[in-house]
Structures are given as structure tokens and as C-alpha cells.
Amino acid sequence: EAVSGAQLIAQALRAQNIEYMFGIVGIPVTEIAIAAQAVGIKYVGMRNEQAACYAASAVGYLTGRPGVCLVVSGPGFLHTLGGMANATINCWPLIVIGGSSDRNQETMGAFQEFPQVEAGRLYNKLSVRPSSLEVIPAVIEKAVRTSMYGRPGSCYIDIPGDFVNLQVNKSSVKFTGCCLPPPISMAEHSAVSKAASVIALSKQPLLIIGKGAAYSHAENNIRKLVDLCGLPFLPTPMAKGVVPDNHPNCVAAARSTALQHADVIILLGARLNWILHFGLPPRYRQDVKVIQIDICAEELGNNVRPAATLLGDINAVTEQLLEEFNKRSWKYPSNSEWWQKLRGKIKNNEERSKGLALQKSLPMNYYTVFHHIRELIPKDCILVSEGANTMDIGRTMLPNFYPRQRLDAGTFGTMGVGLGFAVAAAMVARDRTPGRRVVCIEGDSAFGFSGMEVETICRYNLPILIIVVNNNGIYTGLDANSWEEMLKFGDPATCVPPVSLLPNAHYEKIMSAFGGKGYFVKTPEELQNALKASVTDKQTPSLINVMIDPQSERKKQEFPWLTRSNL
């Protein structure tokens, strides 16, 4: 019996337990999407390939199995580069399948001809084109396996246009079963006991939990370790919730102090990159001892020479540490000077934020907005967050209580991920945790990158709540009066500040245009009413456009995550 290239691709993906495909169809890949639906893969048609690729990558992080992004040749492929790079730099599994021009037209200037396999190498762990229809299942198995094994990342598969409808006899195809789950490696025993000894001798220890720990589902073991050893911990942004943010040992509100004075730091699936100031002075002590736990050998020793290196799966290695500390029965004293210093700083910072949140002046500031959002959104919702100030202040003000329920701009600092991530999270939630809401909090500039995905959200009836925190610009904006004054000086292209966007833009109308509910709010009361209505309606997508003070910024101390200078 004959089978087409499109059918082989769909069946091979299904055999690898792929559940979700996002993309934009056209010549030559439309038949692949149809074949995927026929074998039970869910296909979500997006409005921009970049957003489709972000969505597929978020599925990889949320489920541990890659999502697929399906795109056409040339420009379609090129629009996925941002998503591939973002996935690989965040260490998330992803499969991108791109159509390419027919083989018999290569070098002739074919429609959308482009060296896609070569271009893909820079962004992917694997960039391949099957040499024949017969090997498609084997190539897909290798790509899925490569995306998940070791340090996860993106893999690209190039499909020549003439392969899609070409037929081959089923008996000649090299079919492969589903790849095995990623093997779990553990650290060597000597490294585990060395690490435990260094920790036991520490005076000012700090555990830093990274999104690698969230990805490896290490939450139960890490919570046990924190409780057993009484260690202060600090989550990186997407690791919030691995241990709940309201755990008494969480020192996120004293971040700078914790990093600057810790004498021993345990890195659990977190990298010493820009987010953690590279582990270097003046942000850290000159003599800080770093214990590094990572799945990737090449990561060990980056920027700081470690006191101990534990190579392996975060969950498995945490369990090794637990066994070691169970033998030693060591616990860090909760009445130490270090704890007093951290608790004092936490209290100080929390009171400061609270003061800003309770300001009654209008327009509202970020803190007031986040205070009300925190009070009214479900505790178990999946939070998607992007923007500059919106993301930074939101991170400190909005707690996470469960792992893998915060998605943001990530290690690559990518703007434009929000709506794609939200679509992916809502699709996964619908299948795995029905009733769990997705709340997507966007700066007005961040929303603009993929605002048309609101149509996708409405088409698939995903009850996502989008909140646009609108300050008329990037970082800061102008109020309507200042804007009018500016225009008197001439052409806006020459006289309006580059960070400005149109004042009082009615983003909520984009949602109502497609049948969702839109709210335009200016006061805390209006915000509360809109939030209550949106949370109560579990069926309809909604967008709340919250006008805030265009000059509202972070509190003067500046959370040292992202200052202007390193954006």
C-alpha cells in the first residue's frame, strides 16, 4: 500500500508521542497539517511564525516533550529563527519542520529557495534534511530524541516540497518506535560528599533554584532539601514556584543582599549568566564558594571556578544530596546572624512595595495594579509575563505557588513571547489540568509584538485573561497632553521620543473585535470589577487594558535584575 510524505511525517510524529503542532500553512506544507490532524495531533494555526515557534517551545518546557512548529519555505522558515534561538538558549525541546523548494529546482532560483539546513545549524542542536521518504520516520525519531536528551534544545527538519505528496510503498519505509525517555545521570559520590561538606561548613549559605530544576520536575526533592537543611533559597524568574514563593525560606525579596554576602552558593539548574551577574564581584563575595549542579558538563566552571561540580539530572542529584544530609543530620540554624540580616532586608523591601501599592493617586502605578491582580487571580493560574517594567515588577509582586507556572522573556530576554506562550499553556492546561486559567500580563509594547494572536485565542476559544499594563510606551511614555504638544513641533518621526507609543491606545478593542471581552480601566475600582468579571467567566477570552501613569517606574532602589544599562 502507498503512503505519502505528508502521511509519513504525521505518523512518525504520532509514534514519538507528539501531541501539539503550531504553524502557518501554505505551499508546500498544508497537507502535513491535514495529515497531522488525521492521526490525532492537535494543530493550532497562528498568525505569525514567530509566535507559532514560541508556542511550540513552551509546550516542550511545560510537558517535557517537544511541540512542533510547521512552516513554509524561505520567509516562513526565517520567521522561526527567534523561536528556535529562544528555545535553545532556554534549553527547551522543540521541533521545527520547514518546507523547502523542490529538489529538482535547486540553484535555479526556485520559489522561496533558501539554504535552510545550513541556516538552521546556528540555532539548533540538529539541522537535517531526510535523503528519502523511506528514512523520514528515523530522522524524526532522531530529532525528537536529540531535542530532549542531555541539555534540551531545538531541532530542525527540512522537507523538500516534492516530498510532501510523493508516494512510496509502505513496505520499504524504515519505521521506528518511540524513543526511550531521556536517561537519568547522577553525580559521582565523591562530588556529592564534597558538596555536602562545603555546605555544612558554610556560615551564609544560599540555594539558587533555576528553571533547569523546574524542567526536571525536581520540586518534591528540592522542597525536602530546603526543609531538611533549613537553607535560604532564591528562585530565578521561571523557577518561581518550584518551592512556593510564600515558603518561609524564600529570600527573593532580599535578592541583592543574599547574592552579595553568601559564602556558599548552591546552583540547582541555574547558570551564572547575566541574570545572576556572572557570579562575580561586586555582586558577589570575592571568595564565594560555588557548588554547581547541572546536566551539561560544558556549563560547569563558567565564570567562576566551582568548589564542587555535580554533573547530572537535577532531580536525581538533589536526591543524592538528600541521602547525604540524612546521614549527616546537619541543619542550618534558623537564628543565625545571616537569617536575621536577610529577614530584616525582606521586611524592609516588602514594606516599601506595600507603601507604593497602597498609593491612592491616579493614574495608578505598577505596584497598585499588581496588588489588585495578586488579590483577585486564582492561586494556581499559569502566569505569562513580558515587558520591561511590567515583567520586573510583576516578578516581585506576583507569587507562584506551583512549578512550571511562570513563563517570561527568559534567558534570551525575548520580547514578543507572551501570546504564543499563553496559547501553548492554555492548550496544555485544557488537556492536562482542565479549569486551570492562564493569565498573560503584558506591557503595552510587549503586547504589540504578537497582538494579532488574540484572534487565534478567540478562534480556539481559549479562556485566557490578557492584562495589558499600558504606560503609552517602552519603559516610559507620554500622556495625551504632552503628546499633543510634541506634535506641534512637526513630524512625529523627528520629534517624538523613540520610546513613545500612541497615548491611550484601546488595545481591548482588539479582543472585542474577535468576540472576546475587552475592558478599559483607569481606577482601582474599575480594575477590580474587570478582574472579577474575567475570572468568573471561565469560557470567554478577555483583555483588560489598564492605563497607568506613563512615568511610573520601579521603586527608586531599582531591582538590580534589569537596569537600563544592561537591557
Coordinates of C-alpha atoms in Angstrom, one line a residue:
E1 CA 0.0 0.0 0.0
A2 CA 1.2 3.5 -0.9
V3 CA 1.8 6.3 1.6
S4 CA 2.6 10.0 1.1
G5 CA 5.4 12.0 2.6
A6 CA 2.9 14.1 4.5
Q7 CA 1.3 11.0 6.0
L8 CA 4.8 9.5 6.9
I9 CA 5.7 12.7 8.7
A10 CA 2.4 12.8 10.6
Q11 CA 2.6 9.1 11.6
A12 CA 6.2 9.4 12.7
L13 CA 5.4 12.4 14.9
R14 CA 2.5 10.5 16.4
A15 CA 4.7 7.5 17.0
Q16 CA 7.0 9.8 19.0
N17 CA 4.0 10.9 21.2
I18 CA 3.9 14.4 19.8
E19 CA 0.6 16.0 20.7
Y20 CA 0.7 19.6 19.5
M21 CA 1.6 21.4 16.3
F22 CA 1.6 25.2 15.8
G23 CA 2.2 26.9 12.5
I24 CA 1.0 28.8 9.4
V25 CA 0.3 26.6 6.4
G26 CA 0.8 27.3 2.7
I27 CA 2.8 25.8 -0.2
P28 CA 4.3 23.2 0.4
V29 CA 3.2 22.1 3.9
T30 CA -0.6 22.3 4.0
E31 CA -1.0 18.6 3.5
I32 CA 1.3 17.9 6.5
A33 CA -1.0 19.8 8.9
I34 CA -4.1 17.9 7.5
A35 CA -2.3 14.6 7.9
A36 CA -1.3 15.5 11.5
Q37 CA -4.9 16.2 12.4
A38 CA -5.9 12.9 10.8
V39 CA -3.6 11.0 13.2
G40 CA -4.9 12.9 16.3
I41 CA -2.2 15.6 16.6
K42 CA -3.8 19.0 17.6
Y43 CA -3.0 21.7 15.0
V44 CA -3.2 25.3 16.1
G45 CA -2.9 27.8 13.2
M46 CA -1.2 31.0 14.3
R47 CA -0.9 34.5 12.7
N48 CA 2.9 34.8 12.7
E49 CA 5.5 32.0 12.5
Q50 CA 7.5 33.6 15.3
A51 CA 4.6 33.3 17.7
A52 CA 3.9 29.7 16.5
C53 CA 7.5 28.8 17.3
Y54 CA 7.3 30.4 20.7
A55 CA 4.2 28.4 21.4
A56 CA 5.7 25.1 20.3
S57 CA 8.8 25.7 22.5
A58 CA 6.6 26.4 25.6
V59 CA 4.9 23.1 25.1
G60 CA 8.3 21.5 25.4
Y61 CA 9.0 23.2 28.7
L62 CA 5.6 22.5 30.1
T63 CA 5.3 18.9 29.1
G64 CA 8.9 17.7 28.7
R65 CA 8.1 16.6 25.1
P66 CA 8.7 18.9 22.2
G67 CA 5.9 20.8 20.4
V68 CA 6.2 21.0 16.7
C69 CA 6.2 24.2 14.7
L70 CA 5.3 23.8 11.0
V71 CA 6.2 26.5 8.5
V72 CA 6.6 27.2 4.8
S73 CA 9.9 27.7 3.0
G74 CA 12.1 30.8 2.9
P75 CA 10.5 33.7 4.8
G76 CA 8.3 31.3 6.8
F77 CA 11.3 29.4 7.9
L78 CA 13.3 32.6 8.7
H79 CA 10.5 33.9 10.9
T80 CA 11.0 30.8 13.2
L81 CA 14.7 31.7 14.0
G82 CA 13.7 33.8 17.0
G83 CA 11.7 30.8 18.4
M84 CA 14.5 28.3 17.7
A85 CA 17.1 30.5 19.4
N86 CA 14.9 31.3 22.3
A87 CA 14.2 27.5 22.9
T88 CA 17.9 26.5 22.6
I89 CA 19.1 29.3 24.9
N90 CA 16.3 28.4 27.4
C91 CA 17.2 24.7 27.0
W92 CA 13.7 23.7 25.9
P93 CA 12.9 20.9 23.5
L94 CA 11.4 22.0 20.2
I95 CA 10.9 20.5 16.7
V96 CA 10.6 22.8 13.7
I97 CA 9.5 21.4 10.3
G98 CA 10.1 23.7 7.4
G99 CA 9.0 23.1 3.8
S100 CA 11.7 23.9 1.2
S101 CA 11.8 24.2 -2.5
D102 CA 11.6 21.1 -4.8
R103 CA 14.9 19.3 -5.2
N104 CA 14.8 19.4 -9.0
Q105 CA 14.8 23.2 -8.9
E106 CA 17.7 23.8 -6.5
T107 CA 20.1 26.6 -7.6
M108 CA 17.6 27.7 -10.2
G109 CA 16.0 30.5 -8.1
A110 CA 13.1 28.4 -7.1
F111 CA 10.1 29.9 -5.2
Q112 CA 11.3 30.9 -1.7
E113 CA 14.6 29.0 -2.2
F114 CA 17.0 29.4 0.7
P115 CA 19.8 27.3 2.3
Q116 CA 17.6 26.4 5.3
V117 CA 19.6 23.4 6.6
E118 CA 22.8 25.5 6.9
A119 CA 20.9 28.5 8.3
G120 CA 19.3 26.2 10.9
R121 CA 22.6 24.9 12.3
L122 CA 23.3 28.1 14.3
Y123 CA 20.1 27.9 16.2
N124 CA 19.6 24.1 16.6
K125 CA 21.2 21.0 18.2
L126 CA 20.4 19.2 14.9
S127 CA 19.5 20.6 11.5
V128 CA 18.8 17.9 8.9
R129 CA 17.0 17.0 5.7
P130 CA 15.9 13.4 5.1
S131 CA 17.5 12.0 2.0
S132 CA 14.4 10.0 1.0
L133 CA 10.8 9.3 2.1
E134 CA 11.9 5.9 3.5
V135 CA 14.1 7.5 6.2
I136 CA 11.6 10.1 7.4
P137 CA 10.5 8.1 10.5
A138 CA 14.1 7.5 11.5
V139 CA 15.1 11.2 11.1
I140 CA 12.0 12.3 13.1
E141 CA 12.9 9.9 15.9
K142 CA 16.4 11.2 16.0
A143 CA 15.2 14.8 16.1
V144 CA 12.7 14.2 18.9
R145 CA 15.3 12.3 20.9
T146 CA 18.0 14.9 20.3
S147 CA 15.7 17.7 21.4
M148 CA 15.1 16.0 24.8
Y149 CA 18.4 14.2 25.6
G150 CA 21.2 15.9 27.5
R151 CA 20.6 19.6 27.6
P152 CA 17.3 20.1 25.7
G153 CA 17.1 22.4 22.7
S154 CA 15.6 23.0 19.2
C155 CA 15.9 20.6 16.2
Y156 CA 15.1 21.5 12.6
I157 CA 13.8 19.1 9.9
D158 CA 13.8 20.3 6.3
I159 CA 11.2 18.8 4.0
P160 CA 11.6 19.4 0.2
G161 CA 8.3 20.4 -1.3
D162 CA 8.3 17.5 -3.7
F163 CA 8.4 15.0 -0.7
V164 CA 5.0 16.1 0.6
N165 CA 2.8 14.5 -2.0
L166 CA 5.3 11.9 -3.3
Q167 CA 4.2 8.4 -2.6
V168 CA 6.2 5.3 -1.5
N169 CA 5.3 1.7 -0.8
K170 CA 4.8 1.3 3.0
S171 CA 6.9 -1.9 3.0
S172 CA 10.1 0.0 2.0
V173 CA 9.8 2.5 4.9
K174 CA 12.1 2.3 7.9
F175 CA 9.6 2.6 10.7
T176 CA 10.9 3.3 14.2
G177 CA 9.2 3.0 17.6
C178 CA 9.0 5.8 20.2
C179 CA 12.4 6.9 21.6
L180 CA 13.1 5.9 25.2
P181 CA 12.7 8.6 27.9
P182 CA 15.9 10.6 28.5
P183 CA 18.4 8.6 30.5
I184 CA 19.0 9.9 34.0
S185 CA 22.6 10.6 35.1
M186 CA 23.8 11.1 38.6
A187 CA 26.8 12.9 40.1
E188 CA 29.9 10.9 41.3
H189 CA 29.7 10.1 45.1
S190 CA 32.9 11.9 45.9
A191 CA 31.5 15.2 44.4
V192 CA 28.3 14.7 46.5
S193 CA 30.1 14.3 49.8
K194 CA 32.5 17.2 48.9
A195 CA 29.5 19.4 48.2
A196 CA 27.8 18.4 51.5
S197 CA 30.9 19.2 53.4
V198 CA 31.3 22.6 51.9
I199 CA 27.6 23.3 52.7
A200 CA 27.9 22.1 56.2
L201 CA 30.8 24.4 56.9
S202 CA 29.0 27.5 55.4
K203 CA 28.1 30.5 57.6
Q204 CA 26.0 32.2 55.0
P205 CA 24.6 29.6 52.6
L206 CA 22.3 30.3 49.7
L207 CA 20.5 27.9 47.4
I208 CA 19.7 29.3 43.9
I209 CA 17.0 27.3 42.0
G210 CA 17.0 27.7 38.2
K211 CA 14.4 26.7 35.5
G212 CA 16.5 23.6 34.9
A213 CA 15.2 22.4 38.3
A214 CA 11.6 23.2 37.2
Y215 CA 12.1 21.4 33.9
S216 CA 13.5 18.2 35.6
H217 CA 10.4 18.1 37.9
A218 CA 12.7 18.3 41.0
E219 CA 10.2 20.2 43.1
N220 CA 9.5 17.5 45.7
N221 CA 13.2 16.7 46.4
I222 CA 14.1 20.4 46.4
R223 CA 11.4 21.2 48.9
K224 CA 12.6 18.3 51.1
L225 CA 16.2 19.6 50.9
V226 CA 15.2 23.1 51.8
D227 CA 13.2 21.9 54.8
L228 CA 15.8 19.3 55.9
C229 CA 18.8 21.6 55.8
G230 CA 17.0 24.9 56.6
L231 CA 18.6 26.7 53.7
P232 CA 17.7 30.2 52.4
F233 CA 16.7 29.9 48.7
L234 CA 16.3 32.3 45.8
P235 CA 14.5 31.2 42.6
T236 CA 15.4 32.6 39.2
P237 CA 12.3 34.1 37.5
M238 CA 11.0 30.9 35.8
A239 CA 11.9 28.7 38.8
K240 CA 9.4 30.6 41.0
G241 CA 7.0 28.0 42.4
V242 CA 9.4 25.0 42.5
V243 CA 9.4 25.8 46.2
P244 CA 6.3 28.1 46.8
D245 CA 7.2 31.8 46.9
N246 CA 5.4 32.0 50.3
H247 CA 7.8 29.4 51.9
P248 CA 9.5 31.0 55.0
N249 CA 12.9 30.3 53.5
C250 CA 12.4 32.2 50.3
V251 CA 14.7 35.3 50.2
A252 CA 13.6 36.7 46.8
A253 CA 12.7 40.0 48.5
A254 CA 16.3 40.3 49.7
R255 CA 17.9 39.2 46.4
S256 CA 20.9 41.7 46.2
T257 CA 21.8 41.2 49.9
A258 CA 21.6 37.4 49.6
L259 CA 23.8 37.3 46.5
Q260 CA 26.3 39.8 47.8
H261 CA 27.0 38.2 51.2
A262 CA 26.6 34.5 50.6
D263 CA 29.8 32.5 51.4
V264 CA 28.5 29.3 49.8
I265 CA 26.1 29.2 46.8
I266 CA 24.4 26.0 45.5
L267 CA 23.3 26.4 41.9
L268 CA 20.5 23.9 41.1
G269 CA 20.0 24.1 37.3
A270 CA 20.8 27.8 37.2
R271 CA 23.6 29.3 35.1
L272 CA 26.0 32.1 36.2
N273 CA 25.0 34.3 33.2
W274 CA 23.7 37.9 33.1
I275 CA 20.6 37.1 35.2
L276 CA 22.9 36.1 38.1
H277 CA 25.5 38.8 37.3
F278 CA 28.0 36.1 36.3
G279 CA 28.8 35.2 39.9
L280 CA 31.4 38.0 40.0
P281 CA 32.2 40.9 42.4
P282 CA 30.9 43.4 43.3
R283 CA 27.6 41.5 43.2
Y284 CA 29.2 38.5 45.0
R285 CA 32.0 38.0 47.5
Q286 CA 35.4 37.5 46.0
D287 CA 35.8 34.2 48.0
V288 CA 32.3 32.8 47.4
K289 CA 32.3 29.0 47.1
V290 CA 30.0 27.8 44.3
I291 CA 28.6 24.3 44.1
Q292 CA 27.3 23.7 40.6
I293 CA 24.6 21.2 39.7
D294 CA 23.9 21.0 36.0
I295 CA 23.0 18.5 33.3
C296 CA 25.5 20.0 30.9
A297 CA 29.2 19.4 31.5
E298 CA 30.3 22.4 29.5
E299 CA 28.4 24.7 31.8
L300 CA 30.4 23.7 34.8
G301 CA 33.1 26.2 35.7
N302 CA 31.7 29.1 33.6
N303 CA 32.8 32.5 35.0
V304 CA 33.7 31.1 38.5
R305 CA 35.9 28.2 39.4
P306 CA 33.5 25.9 41.4
A307 CA 34.2 24.4 44.8
A308 CA 32.3 21.2 43.7
T309 CA 30.7 20.2 40.4
L310 CA 27.8 17.7 40.3
L311 CA 27.1 16.7 36.8
G312 CA 23.7 15.1 36.3
D313 CA 19.9 15.3 36.3
I314 CA 18.8 17.9 38.9
N315 CA 16.1 15.7 40.4
A316 CA 18.4 12.7 40.8
V317 CA 21.4 14.8 42.1
T318 CA 19.1 16.5 44.7
E319 CA 18.1 13.1 45.9
Q320 CA 21.8 12.2 46.3
L321 CA 22.3 15.3 48.4
L322 CA 19.2 14.4 50.4
E323 CA 20.6 11.0 51.2
E324 CA 24.0 12.5 52.2
F325 CA 22.3 15.1 54.5
N326 CA 20.1 12.4 56.0
K327 CA 23.3 10.6 57.1
R328 CA 24.8 13.8 58.5
S329 CA 21.8 15.3 60.2
W330 CA 23.1 18.8 59.6
K331 CA 20.7 21.7 59.7
Y332 CA 21.5 25.4 59.2
P333 CA 20.4 27.3 62.3
S334 CA 17.4 29.5 61.8
N335 CA 18.5 32.0 64.4
S336 CA 21.9 32.8 62.7
E337 CA 23.0 36.4 62.0
W338 CA 22.7 35.6 58.3
W339 CA 19.0 34.8 58.7
Q340 CA 18.4 38.0 60.8
K341 CA 20.1 40.1 58.1
L342 CA 18.1 38.5 55.3
R343 CA 14.8 38.8 57.2
G344 CA 15.4 42.4 58.1
K345 CA 16.1 43.2 54.4
I346 CA 12.9 41.3 53.3
K347 CA 10.7 43.1 55.8
N348 CA 12.2 46.5 54.6
N349 CA 11.6 45.7 50.9
E350 CA 8.2 44.3 51.4
E351 CA 7.0 47.4 53.4
R352 CA 8.4 49.6 50.6
S353 CA 6.5 47.8 47.9
K354 CA 3.4 47.8 50.1
G355 CA 3.6 51.5 50.5
L356 CA 3.8 52.0 46.7
A357 CA 0.9 49.6 46.2
L358 CA -1.4 51.5 48.5
Q359 CA -0.8 54.9 46.9
K360 CA -4.2 56.4 46.0
S361 CA -3.0 58.8 43.3
L362 CA -4.3 58.5 39.7
P363 CA -3.3 57.4 37.2
M364 CA -2.2 54.2 39.1
N365 CA 1.4 53.0 39.4
Y366 CA 2.6 49.5 38.6
Y367 CA 2.5 48.4 42.3
T368 CA -1.1 49.3 42.8
V369 CA -2.1 47.4 39.6
F370 CA -0.1 44.3 40.7
H371 CA -1.5 44.5 44.2
H372 CA -5.1 44.1 42.8
I373 CA -4.1 41.5 40.3
R374 CA -2.5 39.4 43.0
E375 CA -5.6 39.6 45.2
L376 CA -8.0 38.5 42.5
I377 CA -6.4 36.0 40.2
P378 CA -6.5 32.2 41.0
K379 CA -3.6 31.0 43.1
D380 CA -2.9 28.1 40.7
C381 CA -3.1 30.0 37.4
I382 CA -0.3 29.9 34.9
L383 CA 1.3 33.3 34.7
V384 CA 2.8 34.5 31.4
S385 CA 4.6 37.8 31.8
E386 CA 6.6 40.0 29.4
G387 CA 7.6 43.6 29.2
A388 CA 10.3 45.7 30.8
N389 CA 9.0 47.3 34.0
T390 CA 5.8 45.1 33.7
M391 CA 7.8 41.9 33.8
D392 CA 10.3 43.0 36.5
I393 CA 7.8 44.4 39.0
G394 CA 5.4 41.7 38.2
R395 CA 8.0 39.1 39.2
T396 CA 8.5 40.6 42.6
M397 CA 4.8 41.3 43.2
L398 CA 3.0 38.2 41.9
P399 CA 3.8 35.0 43.7
N400 CA 3.9 31.5 42.2
F401 CA 3.0 28.5 44.4
Y402 CA 3.4 25.7 41.8
P403 CA 6.3 24.7 39.5
R404 CA 6.4 25.5 35.7
Q405 CA 3.6 28.0 36.0
R406 CA 5.5 31.2 35.2
L407 CA 6.6 31.8 31.6
D408 CA 8.5 35.0 30.7
A409 CA 11.2 36.5 28.4
G410 CA 13.7 34.0 29.8
T411 CA 17.5 33.8 29.4
F412 CA 17.4 35.4 26.0
G413 CA 15.3 38.3 27.2
T414 CA 12.9 37.8 24.2
M415 CA 10.1 40.3 23.8
G416 CA 7.1 39.0 21.8
V417 CA 6.8 35.6 23.5
G418 CA 3.8 36.3 25.6
L419 CA 0.8 35.4 23.5
G420 CA 2.4 32.4 21.9
F421 CA 3.3 31.1 25.4
A422 CA -0.2 31.8 26.6
V423 CA -1.8 29.9 23.7
A424 CA 0.5 26.9 24.4
A425 CA -0.2 27.0 28.1
A426 CA -3.9 27.1 27.5
M427 CA -3.8 24.2 25.1
V428 CA -1.8 22.1 27.6
A429 CA -3.9 23.1 30.5
R430 CA -7.1 22.2 28.7
D431 CA -5.9 18.6 28.2
R432 CA -4.0 18.1 31.5
T433 CA -5.5 20.3 34.2
P434 CA -8.9 21.4 32.9
G435 CA -10.2 24.6 34.6
R436 CA -6.7 26.0 35.3
R437 CA -6.5 29.5 34.0
V438 CA -3.8 31.3 32.0
V439 CA -3.2 34.9 32.9
C440 CA -1.0 36.8 30.5
I441 CA 0.4 40.1 31.8
E442 CA 1.9 42.2 29.0
G443 CA 3.5 45.6 28.8
D444 CA 1.8 47.7 26.0
S445 CA 5.0 47.5 23.9
A446 CA 5.4 43.7 24.5
F447 CA 1.7 43.1 23.5
G448 CA 2.4 44.8 20.2
F449 CA 4.8 42.1 19.0
S450 CA 2.1 39.5 18.6
G451 CA -1.2 41.2 19.4
M452 CA -2.9 39.6 16.4
E453 CA -2.7 36.2 18.2
V454 CA -5.8 37.4 20.1
E455 CA -7.7 36.2 17.0
T456 CA -6.0 32.7 17.5
I457 CA -7.1 32.8 21.1
C458 CA -10.7 33.5 20.2
R459 CA -10.7 31.0 17.3
Y460 CA -9.7 28.2 19.5
N461 CA -11.9 29.5 22.4
L462 CA -9.1 29.6 24.9
P463 CA -10.3 31.4 28.1
I464 CA -7.0 33.3 28.5
L465 CA -7.0 36.6 30.5
I466 CA -4.7 39.1 29.0
I467 CA -3.9 42.2 31.1
V468 CA -2.1 45.0 29.2
V469 CA -0.3 47.3 31.6
N470 CA -0.4 50.4 29.5
N471 CA 2.0 53.3 30.1
N472 CA 2.0 54.6 26.5
G473 CA 5.5 53.4 25.7
I474 CA 8.6 51.4 26.2
Y475 CA 9.9 51.9 29.8
T476 CA 8.0 55.2 29.9
G477 CA 5.6 57.1 27.7
L478 CA 3.9 60.5 27.3
D479 CA 0.4 61.5 28.5
A480 CA -2.1 62.7 25.9
N481 CA -1.4 66.4 26.6
S482 CA 2.4 66.1 26.2
W483 CA 1.8 64.1 23.1
E484 CA -0.3 66.8 21.5
E485 CA 2.3 69.4 22.5
M486 CA 5.1 67.3 20.8
L487 CA 3.1 67.1 17.6
K488 CA 3.2 70.9 17.3
F489 CA 6.9 70.7 16.7
G490 CA 6.4 68.8 13.5
D491 CA 6.7 65.3 12.1
P492 CA 6.4 62.7 14.9
A493 CA 9.2 60.8 13.2
T494 CA 11.6 63.6 14.1
C495 CA 10.4 64.9 17.4
V496 CA 8.6 62.2 19.3
P497 CA 10.9 60.2 21.8
P498 CA 11.8 56.8 20.4
V499 CA 10.3 55.1 23.5
S500 CA 6.8 56.6 23.0
L501 CA 3.7 54.8 21.7
L502 CA 0.3 56.3 21.0
P503 CA -1.2 57.5 24.3
N504 CA -4.5 55.8 25.5
A505 CA -4.4 53.1 22.8
H506 CA -7.5 51.0 23.1
Y507 CA -5.9 47.5 23.0
E508 CA -9.1 46.0 24.5
K509 CA -10.9 46.6 21.2
I510 CA -8.7 44.0 19.5
M511 CA -10.2 41.4 21.8
S512 CA -13.8 42.6 21.3
A513 CA -13.2 42.6 17.5
F514 CA -12.9 38.8 17.6
G515 CA -15.7 38.1 20.1
G516 CA -13.8 38.2 23.4
K517 CA -14.5 40.7 26.2
G518 CA -12.5 43.9 26.4
Y519 CA -12.2 46.2 29.4
F520 CA -10.6 49.7 29.5
V521 CA -9.8 50.6 33.1
K522 CA -8.3 53.7 34.8
T523 CA -9.1 53.3 38.5
P524 CA -8.6 50.6 41.1
E525 CA -12.4 50.0 41.3
E526 CA -12.7 49.5 37.5
L527 CA -9.7 47.2 37.6
Q528 CA -11.2 45.1 40.4
N529 CA -14.5 44.8 38.6
A530 CA -12.9 43.8 35.3
L531 CA -10.7 41.2 37.1
K532 CA -13.7 39.7 39.0
A533 CA -15.8 39.5 35.8
S534 CA -12.9 38.0 33.8
V535 CA -12.0 35.4 36.4
T536 CA -15.7 34.4 36.9
D537 CA -16.3 33.9 33.2
K538 CA -14.4 30.6 32.6
Q539 CA -15.4 30.3 28.9
T540 CA -14.5 33.6 27.3
P541 CA -11.1 35.1 26.5
S542 CA -10.8 38.6 27.8
L543 CA -8.4 41.6 27.7
I544 CA -8.1 44.3 30.4
N545 CA -6.3 47.4 29.2
V546 CA -5.0 49.1 32.4
M547 CA -4.0 52.7 32.0
I548 CA -1.2 53.6 34.4
D549 CA 1.0 56.7 35.0
P550 CA 3.2 57.0 31.9
Q551 CA 6.1 58.0 34.1
S552 CA 5.6 55.1 36.6
E553 CA 8.8 53.1 37.1
R554 CA 10.4 50.7 39.6
K555 CA 10.9 52.0 43.1
K556 CA 14.0 54.1 43.4
Q557 CA 16.2 51.3 44.7
E558 CA 15.8 49.6 41.2
F559 CA 15.6 45.8 41.4
P560 CA 19.0 45.0 40.1
W561 CA 17.8 42.4 37.6
L562 CA 17.4 44.6 34.7
T563 CA 18.7 48.2 34.9
R564 CA 18.5 50.3 31.8
S565 CA 22.2 49.9 31.2
N566 CA 22.0 46.1 30.6
L567 CA 18.8 45.9 28.7

